[in-house]
Amino acid sequence: IISTLLDDLDFSDLRTISNKDDQKLIMLHDEILLALKKSNYLLQICQSFESNQRPKDYLINLCKFLKFPAGVCVSLAYSLLQSQYRMLSSDAIKILQLKIPEVINTNGFSEMND
């Protein structure tokens, strides 16, 4: 489900996402949160994002647009460090550099436990 939704939504240019995409955005948000809670989340997230080549800053834009808290962004980025696509792993490193200090200062993982 995640890979299909990622393919349907273009996070490389946030202006292309419209109100008609609201249902898909909500579903993507919820599916990513559910996937991160599973024991095999590393594999599942990596496979979902690798179904197609993603452009530079795709992961960063996705986290911004879906308004994920810092802890969720860190978990998502951690799983994508293993990506075979250099662009995804590069984006993951950027997110980790930005969001780990925020997680440390705000206990940003509390959103995932709700």
PDB file of N, CA and C in Angstrom:
ATOM      1  N   ILE A   1       0.834  -1.198   0.000  1.00  0.00           N
ATOM      2  CA  ILE A   1       0.000   0.000   0.000  1.00  0.00           C
ATOM      3  C   ILE A   1       0.870   1.250   0.000  1.00  0.00           C
ATOM      4  N   ILE A   2       1.921   1.244   0.820  1.00  0.00           N
ATOM      5  CA  ILE A   2       2.771   2.431   0.922  1.00  0.00           C
ATOM      6  C   ILE A   2       3.415   2.758  -0.422  1.00  0.00           C
ATOM      7  N   SER A   3       3.973   1.769  -1.089  1.00  0.00           N
ATOM      8  CA  SER A   3       4.648   2.050  -2.356  1.00  0.00           C
ATOM      9  C   SER A   3       3.679   2.582  -3.409  1.00  0.00           C
ATOM     10  N   THR A   4       2.465   2.052  -3.431  1.00  0.00           N
ATOM     11  CA  THR A   4       1.452   2.542  -4.378  1.00  0.00           C
ATOM     12  C   THR A   4       1.106   3.997  -4.091  1.00  0.00           C
ATOM     13  N   LEU A   5       0.925   4.321  -2.829  1.00  0.00           N
ATOM     14  CA  LEU A   5       0.613   5.704  -2.458  1.00  0.00           C
ATOM     15  C   LEU A   5       1.783   6.634  -2.766  1.00  0.00           C
ATOM     16  N   LEU A   6       2.991   6.184  -2.499  1.00  0.00           N
ATOM     17  CA  LEU A   6       4.170   6.996  -2.820  1.00  0.00           C
ATOM     18  C   LEU A   6       4.265   7.253  -4.319  1.00  0.00           C
ATOM     19  N   ASP A   7       3.921   6.245  -5.109  1.00  0.00           N
ATOM     20  CA  ASP A   7       3.953   6.407  -6.566  1.00  0.00           C
ATOM     21  C   ASP A   7       2.879   7.381  -7.050  1.00  0.00           C
ATOM     22  N   ASP A   8       1.754   7.412  -6.347  1.00  0.00           N
ATOM     23  CA  ASP A   8       0.650   8.283  -6.751  1.00  0.00           C
ATOM     24  C   ASP A   8       0.856   9.745  -6.339  1.00  0.00           C
ATOM     25  N   LEU A   9       1.683   9.972  -5.338  1.00  0.00           N
ATOM     26  CA  LEU A   9       1.887  11.325  -4.816  1.00  0.00           C
ATOM     27  C   LEU A   9       3.301  11.786  -5.121  1.00  0.00           C
ATOM     28  N   ASP A  10       3.424  12.993  -5.630  1.00  0.00           N
ATOM     29  CA  ASP A  10       4.734  13.521  -6.009  1.00  0.00           C
ATOM     30  C   ASP A  10       5.205  14.518  -4.955  1.00  0.00           C
ATOM     31  N   PHE A  11       6.113  14.066  -4.085  1.00  0.00           N
ATOM     32  CA  PHE A  11       6.627  14.935  -3.039  1.00  0.00           C
ATOM     33  C   PHE A  11       7.863  15.709  -3.480  1.00  0.00           C
ATOM     34  N   SER A  12       8.261  15.557  -4.737  1.00  0.00           N
ATOM     35  CA  SER A  12       9.404  16.325  -5.226  1.00  0.00           C
ATOM     36  C   SER A  12       9.016  17.789  -5.413  1.00  0.00           C
ATOM     37  N   ASP A  13       7.751  18.041  -5.716  1.00  0.00           N
ATOM     38  CA  ASP A  13       7.239  19.411  -5.845  1.00  0.00           C
ATOM     39  C   ASP A  13       5.910  19.472  -5.108  1.00  0.00           C
ATOM     40  N   LEU A  14       5.913  20.052  -3.937  1.00  0.00           N
ATOM     41  CA  LEU A  14       4.728  20.034  -3.075  1.00  0.00           C
ATOM     42  C   LEU A  14       3.547  20.802  -3.666  1.00  0.00           C
ATOM     43  N   ARG A  15       3.807  21.646  -4.664  1.00  0.00           N
ATOM     44  CA  ARG A  15       2.711  22.388  -5.295  1.00  0.00           C
ATOM     45  C   ARG A  15       1.821  21.495  -6.148  1.00  0.00           C
ATOM     46  N   THR A  16       2.323  20.308  -6.499  1.00  0.00           N
ATOM     47  CA  THR A  16       1.536  19.414  -7.351  1.00  0.00           C
ATOM     48  C   THR A  16       0.502  18.616  -6.561  1.00  0.00           C
ATOM     49  N   ILE A  17       0.606  18.637  -5.250  1.00  0.00           N
ATOM     50  CA  ILE A  17      -0.346  17.899  -4.413  1.00  0.00           C
ATOM     51  C   ILE A  17      -1.563  18.785  -4.174  1.00  0.00           C
ATOM     52  N   SER A  18      -2.733  18.244  -4.479  1.00  0.00           N
ATOM     53  CA  SER A  18      -3.954  19.043  -4.384  1.00  0.00           C
ATOM     54  C   SER A  18      -4.917  18.460  -3.362  1.00  0.00           C
ATOM     55  N   ASN A  19      -6.033  19.141  -3.192  1.00  0.00           N
ATOM     56  CA  ASN A  19      -7.062  18.687  -2.246  1.00  0.00           C
ATOM     57  C   ASN A  19      -7.616  17.321  -2.610  1.00  0.00           C
ATOM     58  N   LYS A  20      -7.602  16.989  -3.880  1.00  0.00           N
ATOM     59  CA  LYS A  20      -8.124  15.681  -4.291  1.00  0.00           C
ATOM     60  C   LYS A  20      -7.254  14.537  -3.770  1.00  0.00           C
ATOM     61  N   ASP A  21      -6.054  14.870  -3.314  1.00  0.00           N
ATOM     62  CA  ASP A  21      -5.136  13.866  -2.779  1.00  0.00           C
ATOM     63  C   ASP A  21      -5.271  13.675  -1.265  1.00  0.00           C
ATOM     64  N   ASP A  22      -6.188  14.374  -0.635  1.00  0.00           N
ATOM     65  CA  ASP A  22      -6.309  14.331   0.827  1.00  0.00           C
ATOM     66  C   ASP A  22      -6.462  12.911   1.370  1.00  0.00           C
ATOM     67  N   GLN A  23      -7.309  12.115   0.758  1.00  0.00           N
ATOM     68  CA  GLN A  23      -7.524  10.744   1.237  1.00  0.00           C
ATOM     69  C   GLN A  23      -6.249   9.914   1.145  1.00  0.00           C
ATOM     70  N   LYS A  24      -5.539  10.073   0.044  1.00  0.00           N
ATOM     71  CA  LYS A  24      -4.289   9.342  -0.140  1.00  0.00           C
ATOM     72  C   LYS A  24      -3.247   9.785   0.888  1.00  0.00           C
ATOM     73  N   LEU A  25      -3.200  11.079   1.163  1.00  0.00           N
ATOM     74  CA  LEU A  25      -2.246  11.603   2.139  1.00  0.00           C
ATOM     75  C   LEU A  25      -2.520  11.066   3.538  1.00  0.00           C
ATOM     76  N   ILE A  26      -3.785  11.043   3.906  1.00  0.00           N
ATOM     77  CA  ILE A  26      -4.166  10.510   5.218  1.00  0.00           C
ATOM     78  C   ILE A  26      -3.813   9.034   5.300  1.00  0.00           C
ATOM     79  N   MET A  27      -4.110   8.300   4.251  1.00  0.00           N
ATOM     80  CA  MET A  27      -3.819   6.875   4.240  1.00  0.00           C
ATOM     81  C   MET A  27      -2.302   6.629   4.288  1.00  0.00           C
ATOM     82  N   LEU A  28      -1.533   7.396   3.532  1.00  0.00           N
ATOM     83  CA  LEU A  28      -0.088   7.245   3.537  1.00  0.00           C
ATOM     84  C   LEU A  28       0.481   7.532   4.925  1.00  0.00           C
ATOM     85  N   HIS A  29       0.025   8.606   5.522  1.00  0.00           N
ATOM     86  CA  HIS A  29       0.454   8.976   6.879  1.00  0.00           C
ATOM     87  C   HIS A  29       0.213   7.817   7.838  1.00  0.00           C
ATOM     88  N   ASP A  30      -0.994   7.297   7.827  1.00  0.00           N
ATOM     89  CA  ASP A  30      -1.368   6.221   8.746  1.00  0.00           C
ATOM     90  C   ASP A  30      -0.622   4.916   8.454  1.00  0.00           C
ATOM     91  N   GLU A  31      -0.449   4.586   7.175  1.00  0.00           N
ATOM     92  CA  GLU A  31       0.244   3.356   6.802  1.00  0.00           C
ATOM     93  C   GLU A  31       1.723   3.395   7.195  1.00  0.00           C
ATOM     94  N   ILE A  32       2.349   4.547   7.045  1.00  0.00           N
ATOM     95  CA  ILE A  32       3.750   4.671   7.456  1.00  0.00           C
ATOM     96  C   ILE A  32       3.866   4.509   8.967  1.00  0.00           C
ATOM     97  N   LEU A  33       2.972   5.144   9.709  1.00  0.00           N
ATOM     98  CA  LEU A  33       3.006   4.997  11.173  1.00  0.00           C
ATOM     99  C   LEU A  33       2.800   3.544  11.587  1.00  0.00           C
ATOM    100  N   LEU A  34       1.871   2.853  10.931  1.00  0.00           N
ATOM    101  CA  LEU A  34       1.646   1.434  11.233  1.00  0.00           C
ATOM    102  C   LEU A  34       2.874   0.590  10.885  1.00  0.00           C
ATOM    103  N   ALA A  35       3.472   0.863   9.752  1.00  0.00           N
ATOM    104  CA  ALA A  35       4.645   0.092   9.324  1.00  0.00           C
ATOM    105  C   ALA A  35       5.804   0.257  10.297  1.00  0.00           C
ATOM    106  N   LEU A  36       5.978   1.467  10.821  1.00  0.00           N
ATOM    107  CA  LEU A  36       7.079   1.725  11.745  1.00  0.00           C
ATOM    108  C   LEU A  36       6.915   0.985  13.069  1.00  0.00           C
ATOM    109  N   LYS A  37       5.730   0.532  13.362  1.00  0.00           N
ATOM    110  CA  LYS A  37       5.477  -0.193  14.607  1.00  0.00           C
ATOM    111  C   LYS A  37       5.667  -1.698  14.467  1.00  0.00           C
ATOM    112  N   LYS A  38       5.885  -2.167  13.253  1.00  0.00           N
ATOM    113  CA  LYS A  38       6.038  -3.601  13.012  1.00  0.00           C
ATOM    114  C   LYS A  38       7.492  -4.028  13.226  1.00  0.00           C
ATOM    115  N   SER A  39       7.678  -5.287  13.564  1.00  0.00           N
ATOM    116  CA  SER A  39       9.022  -5.785  13.829  1.00  0.00           C
ATOM    117  C   SER A  39       9.902  -5.788  12.579  1.00  0.00           C
ATOM    118  N   ASN A  40       9.316  -5.912  11.424  1.00  0.00           N
ATOM    119  CA  ASN A  40      10.090  -5.934  10.173  1.00  0.00           C
ATOM    120  C   ASN A  40      10.036  -4.591   9.444  1.00  0.00           C
ATOM    121  N   TYR A  41       9.904  -3.507  10.195  1.00  0.00           N
ATOM    122  CA  TYR A  41       9.694  -2.201   9.564  1.00  0.00           C
ATOM    123  C   TYR A  41      10.857  -1.778   8.669  1.00  0.00           C
ATOM    124  N   LEU A  42      12.088  -2.142   9.018  1.00  0.00           N
ATOM    125  CA  LEU A  42      13.227  -1.739   8.181  1.00  0.00           C
ATOM    126  C   LEU A  42      13.060  -2.235   6.757  1.00  0.00           C
ATOM    127  N   LEU A  43      12.769  -3.503   6.627  1.00  0.00           N
ATOM    128  CA  LEU A  43      12.593  -4.110   5.308  1.00  0.00           C
ATOM    129  C   LEU A  43      11.371  -3.544   4.594  1.00  0.00           C
ATOM    130  N   GLN A  44      10.257  -3.451   5.297  1.00  0.00           N
ATOM    131  CA  GLN A  44       9.018  -2.983   4.684  1.00  0.00           C
ATOM    132  C   GLN A  44       9.148  -1.539   4.177  1.00  0.00           C
ATOM    133  N   ILE A  45       9.714  -0.669   4.986  1.00  0.00           N
ATOM    134  CA  ILE A  45       9.863   0.732   4.580  1.00  0.00           C
ATOM    135  C   ILE A  45      10.826   0.843   3.397  1.00  0.00           C
ATOM    136  N   CYS A  46      11.955   0.155   3.495  1.00  0.00           N
ATOM    137  CA  CYS A  46      12.937   0.203   2.402  1.00  0.00           C
ATOM    138  C   CYS A  46      12.313  -0.275   1.092  1.00  0.00           C
ATOM    139  N   GLN A  47      11.642  -1.385   1.118  1.00  0.00           N
ATOM    140  CA  GLN A  47      11.023  -1.918  -0.097  1.00  0.00           C
ATOM    141  C   GLN A  47       9.971  -0.967  -0.654  1.00  0.00           C
ATOM    142  N   SER A  48       9.203  -0.354   0.214  1.00  0.00           N
ATOM    143  CA  SER A  48       8.154   0.570  -0.233  1.00  0.00           C
ATOM    144  C   SER A  48       8.737   1.783  -0.946  1.00  0.00           C
ATOM    145  N   PHE A  49       9.791   2.350  -0.382  1.00  0.00           N
ATOM    146  CA  PHE A  49      10.384   3.539  -0.979  1.00  0.00           C
ATOM    147  C   PHE A  49      11.225   3.214  -2.201  1.00  0.00           C
ATOM    148  N   GLU A  50      11.719   1.991  -2.294  1.00  0.00           N
ATOM    149  CA  GLU A  50      12.572   1.613  -3.418  1.00  0.00           C
ATOM    150  C   GLU A  50      11.793   1.085  -4.613  1.00  0.00           C
ATOM    151  N   SER A  51      10.476   1.046  -4.526  1.00  0.00           N
ATOM    152  CA  SER A  51       9.697   0.529  -5.651  1.00  0.00           C
ATOM    153  C   SER A  51       9.901   1.366  -6.914  1.00  0.00           C
ATOM    154  N   ASN A  52      10.234   2.614  -6.742  1.00  0.00           N
ATOM    155  CA  ASN A  52      10.585   3.510  -7.849  1.00  0.00           C
ATOM    156  C   ASN A  52      11.688   4.435  -7.370  1.00  0.00           C
ATOM    157  N   GLN A  53      12.476   4.925  -8.303  1.00  0.00           N
ATOM    158  CA  GLN A  53      13.519   5.889  -7.950  1.00  0.00           C
ATOM    159  C   GLN A  53      12.846   7.167  -7.455  1.00  0.00           C
ATOM    160  N   ARG A  54      13.278   7.673  -6.323  1.00  0.00           N
ATOM    161  CA  ARG A  54      12.720   8.900  -5.748  1.00  0.00           C
ATOM    162  C   ARG A  54      13.708  10.047  -5.963  1.00  0.00           C
ATOM    163  N   PRO A  55      13.208  11.240  -6.263  1.00  0.00           N
ATOM    164  CA  PRO A  55      14.110  12.375  -6.503  1.00  0.00           C
ATOM    165  C   PRO A  55      14.744  12.894  -5.210  1.00  0.00           C
ATOM    166  N   LYS A  56      15.739  13.728  -5.372  1.00  0.00           N
ATOM    167  CA  LYS A  56      16.423  14.361  -4.248  1.00  0.00           C
ATOM    168  C   LYS A  56      15.413  15.106  -3.370  1.00  0.00           C
ATOM    169  N   ASP A  57      15.607  15.045  -2.076  1.00  0.00           N
ATOM    170  CA  ASP A  57      14.774  15.716  -1.064  1.00  0.00           C
ATOM    171  C   ASP A  57      13.361  15.161  -0.977  1.00  0.00           C
ATOM    172  N   TYR A  58      13.099  14.039  -1.607  1.00  0.00           N
ATOM    173  CA  TYR A  58      11.765  13.422  -1.565  1.00  0.00           C
ATOM    174  C   TYR A  58      11.362  13.095  -0.129  1.00  0.00           C
ATOM    175  N   LEU A  59      12.257  12.454   0.597  1.00  0.00           N
ATOM    176  CA  LEU A  59      11.964  12.053   1.970  1.00  0.00           C
ATOM    177  C   LEU A  59      11.796  13.263   2.882  1.00  0.00           C
ATOM    178  N   ILE A  60      12.611  14.263   2.673  1.00  0.00           N
ATOM    179  CA  ILE A  60      12.521  15.491   3.466  1.00  0.00           C
ATOM    180  C   ILE A  60      11.175  16.164   3.228  1.00  0.00           C
ATOM    181  N   ASN A  61      10.782  16.278   1.961  1.00  0.00           N
ATOM    182  CA  ASN A  61       9.491  16.887   1.630  1.00  0.00           C
ATOM    183  C   ASN A  61       8.325  16.070   2.171  1.00  0.00           C
ATOM    184  N   LEU A  62       8.442  14.747   2.093  1.00  0.00           N
ATOM    185  CA  LEU A  62       7.386  13.880   2.601  1.00  0.00           C
ATOM    186  C   LEU A  62       7.186  14.109   4.100  1.00  0.00           C
ATOM    187  N   CYS A  63       8.264  14.146   4.854  1.00  0.00           N
ATOM    188  CA  CYS A  63       8.169  14.361   6.305  1.00  0.00           C
ATOM    189  C   CYS A  63       7.565  15.723   6.631  1.00  0.00           C
ATOM    190  N   LYS A  64       7.957  16.731   5.874  1.00  0.00           N
ATOM    191  CA  LYS A  64       7.399  18.075   6.083  1.00  0.00           C
ATOM    192  C   LYS A  64       5.913  18.101   5.764  1.00  0.00           C
ATOM    193  N   PHE A  65       5.558  17.566   4.613  1.00  0.00           N
ATOM    194  CA  PHE A  65       4.176  17.651   4.150  1.00  0.00           C
ATOM    195  C   PHE A  65       3.227  16.846   5.033  1.00  0.00           C
ATOM    196  N   LEU A  66       3.662  15.662   5.459  1.00  0.00           N
ATOM    197  CA  LEU A  66       2.811  14.823   6.308  1.00  0.00           C
ATOM    198  C   LEU A  66       2.884  15.224   7.773  1.00  0.00           C
ATOM    199  N   LYS A  67       3.722  16.215   8.066  1.00  0.00           N
ATOM    200  CA  LYS A  67       3.842  16.786   9.415  1.00  0.00           C
ATOM    201  C   LYS A  67       4.157  15.724  10.462  1.00  0.00           C
ATOM    202  N   PHE A  68       5.091  14.851  10.103  1.00  0.00           N
ATOM    203  CA  PHE A  68       5.523  13.847  11.057  1.00  0.00           C
ATOM    204  C   PHE A  68       6.332  14.510  12.164  1.00  0.00           C
ATOM    205  N   PRO A  69       6.157  14.074  13.411  1.00  0.00           N
ATOM    206  CA  PRO A  69       7.015  14.571  14.481  1.00  0.00           C
ATOM    207  C   PRO A  69       8.453  14.079  14.281  1.00  0.00           C
ATOM    208  N   ALA A  70       9.366  14.689  14.973  1.00  0.00           N
ATOM    209  CA  ALA A  70      10.785  14.382  14.802  1.00  0.00           C
ATOM    210  C   ALA A  70      11.093  12.900  14.997  1.00  0.00           C
ATOM    211  N   GLY A  71      10.498  12.270  15.987  1.00  0.00           N
ATOM    212  CA  GLY A  71      10.765  10.854  16.254  1.00  0.00           C
ATOM    213  C   GLY A  71      10.375   9.953  15.103  1.00  0.00           C
ATOM    214  N   VAL A  72       9.272  10.251  14.468  1.00  0.00           N
ATOM    215  CA  VAL A  72       8.829   9.469  13.313  1.00  0.00           C
ATOM    216  C   VAL A  72       9.784   9.694  12.143  1.00  0.00           C
ATOM    217  N   CYS A  73      10.197  10.938  11.937  1.00  0.00           N
ATOM    218  CA  CYS A  73      11.150  11.238  10.858  1.00  0.00           C
ATOM    219  C   CYS A  73      12.457  10.479  11.067  1.00  0.00           C
ATOM    220  N   VAL A  74      12.931  10.425  12.310  1.00  0.00           N
ATOM    221  CA  VAL A  74      14.173   9.713  12.611  1.00  0.00           C
ATOM    222  C   VAL A  74      14.003   8.215  12.346  1.00  0.00           C
ATOM    223  N   SER A  75      12.904   7.637  12.769  1.00  0.00           N
ATOM    224  CA  SER A  75      12.663   6.206  12.539  1.00  0.00           C
ATOM    225  C   SER A  75      12.584   5.894  11.051  1.00  0.00           C
ATOM    226  N   LEU A  76      11.898   6.733  10.316  1.00  0.00           N
ATOM    227  CA  LEU A  76      11.770   6.558   8.872  1.00  0.00           C
ATOM    228  C   LEU A  76      13.143   6.697   8.200  1.00  0.00           C
ATOM    229  N   ALA A  77      13.876   7.714   8.586  1.00  0.00           N
ATOM    230  CA  ALA A  77      15.201   7.930   8.011  1.00  0.00           C
ATOM    231  C   ALA A  77      16.150   6.787   8.352  1.00  0.00           C
ATOM    232  N   TYR A  78      16.093   6.308   9.578  1.00  0.00           N
ATOM    233  CA  TYR A  78      16.952   5.192   9.986  1.00  0.00           C
ATOM    234  C   TYR A  78      16.711   3.969   9.100  1.00  0.00           C
ATOM    235  N   SER A  79      15.459   3.703   8.824  1.00  0.00           N
ATOM    236  CA  SER A  79      15.154   2.536   7.995  1.00  0.00           C
ATOM    237  C   SER A  79      15.661   2.719   6.562  1.00  0.00           C
ATOM    238  N   LEU A  80      15.710   3.955   6.086  1.00  0.00           N
ATOM    239  CA  LEU A  80      16.131   4.205   4.709  1.00  0.00           C
ATOM    240  C   LEU A  80      17.638   4.386   4.555  1.00  0.00           C
ATOM    241  N   LEU A  81      18.372   4.354   5.660  1.00  0.00           N
ATOM    242  CA  LEU A  81      19.828   4.356   5.558  1.00  0.00           C
ATOM    243  C   LEU A  81      20.323   3.115   4.822  1.00  0.00           C
ATOM    244  N   GLN A  82      19.527   2.057   4.881  1.00  0.00           N
ATOM    245  CA  GLN A  82      19.891   0.788   4.246  1.00  0.00           C
ATOM    246  C   GLN A  82      19.537   0.746   2.760  1.00  0.00           C
ATOM    247  N   SER A  83      18.956   1.806   2.236  1.00  0.00           N
ATOM    248  CA  SER A  83      18.483   1.817   0.857  1.00  0.00           C
ATOM    249  C   SER A  83      19.611   1.618  -0.142  1.00  0.00           C
ATOM    250  N   GLN A  84      19.296   0.901  -1.200  1.00  0.00           N
ATOM    251  CA  GLN A  84      20.254   0.726  -2.291  1.00  0.00           C
ATOM    252  C   GLN A  84      20.331   1.976  -3.161  1.00  0.00           C
ATOM    253  N   TYR A  85      19.375   2.888  -3.003  1.00  0.00           N
ATOM    254  CA  TYR A  85      19.372   4.134  -3.767  1.00  0.00           C
ATOM    255  C   TYR A  85      20.093   5.220  -2.980  1.00  0.00           C
ATOM    256  N   ARG A  86      21.150   5.705  -3.559  1.00  0.00           N
ATOM    257  CA  ARG A  86      21.984   6.704  -2.886  1.00  0.00           C
ATOM    258  C   ARG A  86      21.189   7.962  -2.505  1.00  0.00           C
ATOM    259  N   MET A  87      20.244   8.354  -3.340  1.00  0.00           N
ATOM    260  CA  MET A  87      19.473   9.566  -3.067  1.00  0.00           C
ATOM    261  C   MET A  87      18.640   9.395  -1.792  1.00  0.00           C
ATOM    262  N   LEU A  88      18.038   8.235  -1.612  1.00  0.00           N
ATOM    263  CA  LEU A  88      17.244   7.991  -0.403  1.00  0.00           C
ATOM    264  C   LEU A  88      18.123   7.944   0.835  1.00  0.00           C
ATOM    265  N   SER A  89      19.240   7.251   0.758  1.00  0.00           N
ATOM    266  CA  SER A  89      20.108   7.175   1.934  1.00  0.00           C
ATOM    267  C   SER A  89      20.720   8.541   2.240  1.00  0.00           C
ATOM    268  N   SER A  90      20.976   9.333   1.218  1.00  0.00           N
ATOM    269  CA  SER A  90      21.484  10.697   1.423  1.00  0.00           C
ATOM    270  C   SER A  90      20.423  11.567   2.109  1.00  0.00           C
ATOM    271  N   ASP A  91      19.184  11.467   1.659  1.00  0.00           N
ATOM    272  CA  ASP A  91      18.085  12.189   2.318  1.00  0.00           C
ATOM    273  C   ASP A  91      17.927  11.732   3.767  1.00  0.00           C
ATOM    274  N   ALA A  92      18.094  10.441   3.995  1.00  0.00           N
ATOM    275  CA  ALA A  92      17.966   9.899   5.346  1.00  0.00           C
ATOM    276  C   ALA A  92      19.017  10.508   6.270  1.00  0.00           C
ATOM    277  N   ILE A  93      20.228  10.650   5.779  1.00  0.00           N
ATOM    278  CA  ILE A  93      21.296  11.253   6.590  1.00  0.00           C
ATOM    279  C   ILE A  93      20.955  12.700   6.922  1.00  0.00           C
ATOM    280  N   LYS A  94      20.430  13.438   5.950  1.00  0.00           N
ATOM    281  CA  LYS A  94      20.039  14.837   6.186  1.00  0.00           C
ATOM    282  C   LYS A  94      18.984  14.924   7.286  1.00  0.00           C
ATOM    283  N   ILE A  95      17.992  14.050   7.201  1.00  0.00           N
ATOM    284  CA  ILE A  95      16.923  14.068   8.204  1.00  0.00           C
ATOM    285  C   ILE A  95      17.481  13.732   9.581  1.00  0.00           C
ATOM    286  N   LEU A  96      18.331  12.725   9.655  1.00  0.00           N
ATOM    287  CA  LEU A  96      18.921  12.364  10.944  1.00  0.00           C
ATOM    288  C   LEU A  96      19.705  13.528  11.539  1.00  0.00           C
ATOM    289  N   GLN A  97      20.463  14.229  10.716  1.00  0.00           N
ATOM    290  CA  GLN A  97      21.230  15.373  11.201  1.00  0.00           C
ATOM    291  C   GLN A  97      20.322  16.495  11.709  1.00  0.00           C
ATOM    292  N   LEU A  98      19.189  16.678  11.055  1.00  0.00           N
ATOM    293  CA  LEU A  98      18.251  17.732  11.455  1.00  0.00           C
ATOM    294  C   LEU A  98      17.397  17.346  12.659  1.00  0.00           C
ATOM    295  N   LYS A  99      16.946  16.106  12.676  1.00  0.00           N
ATOM    296  CA  LYS A  99      15.905  15.725  13.631  1.00  0.00           C
ATOM    297  C   LYS A  99      16.400  15.066  14.919  1.00  0.00           C
ATOM    298  N   ILE A 100      17.583  14.464  14.919  1.00  0.00           N
ATOM    299  CA  ILE A 100      18.044  13.828  16.160  1.00  0.00           C
ATOM    300  C   ILE A 100      18.167  14.842  17.295  1.00  0.00           C
ATOM    301  N   PRO A 101      18.753  16.024  17.078  1.00  0.00           N
ATOM    302  CA  PRO A 101      18.791  16.997  18.185  1.00  0.00           C
ATOM    303  C   PRO A 101      17.384  17.378  18.682  1.00  0.00           C
ATOM    304  N   GLU A 102      16.449  17.472  17.762  1.00  0.00           N
ATOM    305  CA  GLU A 102      15.068  17.791  18.136  1.00  0.00           C
ATOM    306  C   GLU A 102      14.462  16.675  18.982  1.00  0.00           C
ATOM    307  N   VAL A 103      14.724  15.438  18.613  1.00  0.00           N
ATOM    308  CA  VAL A 103      14.216  14.291  19.378  1.00  0.00           C
ATOM    309  C   VAL A 103      14.804  14.296  20.782  1.00  0.00           C
ATOM    310  N   ILE A 104      16.077  14.549  20.866  1.00  0.00           N
ATOM    311  CA  ILE A 104      16.748  14.562  22.169  1.00  0.00           C
ATOM    312  C   ILE A 104      16.154  15.644  23.068  1.00  0.00           C
ATOM    313  N   ASN A 105      15.880  16.797  22.494  1.00  0.00           N
ATOM    314  CA  ASN A 105      15.385  17.929  23.283  1.00  0.00           C
ATOM    315  C   ASN A 105      13.901  17.869  23.606  1.00  0.00           C
ATOM    316  N   THR A 106      13.127  17.114  22.823  1.00  0.00           N
ATOM    317  CA  THR A 106      11.664  17.161  23.014  1.00  0.00           C
ATOM    318  C   THR A 106      11.023  15.812  23.259  1.00  0.00           C
ATOM    319  N   ASN A 107      11.801  14.757  23.384  1.00  0.00           N
ATOM    320  CA  ASN A 107      11.240  13.414  23.521  1.00  0.00           C
ATOM    321  C   ASN A 107      10.289  13.140  22.354  1.00  0.00           C
ATOM    322  N   GLY A 108      10.763  13.334  21.149  1.00  0.00           N
ATOM    323  CA  GLY A 108       9.962  13.253  19.930  1.00  0.00           C
ATOM    324  C   GLY A 108       9.415  11.895  19.574  1.00  0.00           C
ATOM    325  N   PHE A 109       9.743  10.856  20.329  1.00  0.00           N
ATOM    326  CA  PHE A 109       9.212   9.527  20.019  1.00  0.00           C
ATOM    327  C   PHE A 109       7.846   9.292  20.642  1.00  0.00           C
ATOM    328  N   SER A 110       7.365  10.208  21.455  1.00  0.00           N
ATOM    329  CA  SER A 110       6.079   9.980  22.133  1.00  0.00           C
ATOM    330  C   SER A 110       4.921   9.827  21.169  1.00  0.00           C
ATOM    331  N   GLU A 111       4.976  10.459  20.016  1.00  0.00           N
ATOM    332  CA  GLU A 111       3.907  10.350  18.994  1.00  0.00           C
ATOM    333  C   GLU A 111       3.741   8.913  18.510  1.00  0.00           C
ATOM    334  N   MET A 112       4.834   8.184  18.425  1.00  0.00           N
ATOM    335  CA  MET A 112       4.762   6.816  17.905  1.00  0.00           C
ATOM    336  C   MET A 112       4.083   5.876  18.902  1.00  0.00           C
ATOM    337  N   ASN A 113       4.091   6.206  20.153  1.00  0.00           N
ATOM    338  CA  ASN A 113       3.520   5.322  21.173  1.00  0.00           C
ATOM    339  C   ASN A 113       2.040   5.549  21.390  1.00  0.00           C
ATOM    340  N   ASP A 114       1.469   6.561  20.768  1.00  0.00           N
ATOM    341  CA  ASP A 114       0.037   6.859  20.937  1.00  0.00           C
ATOM    342  C   ASP A 114      -0.830   5.886  20.180  1.00  0.00           C
TER     343      ASP A 114
END
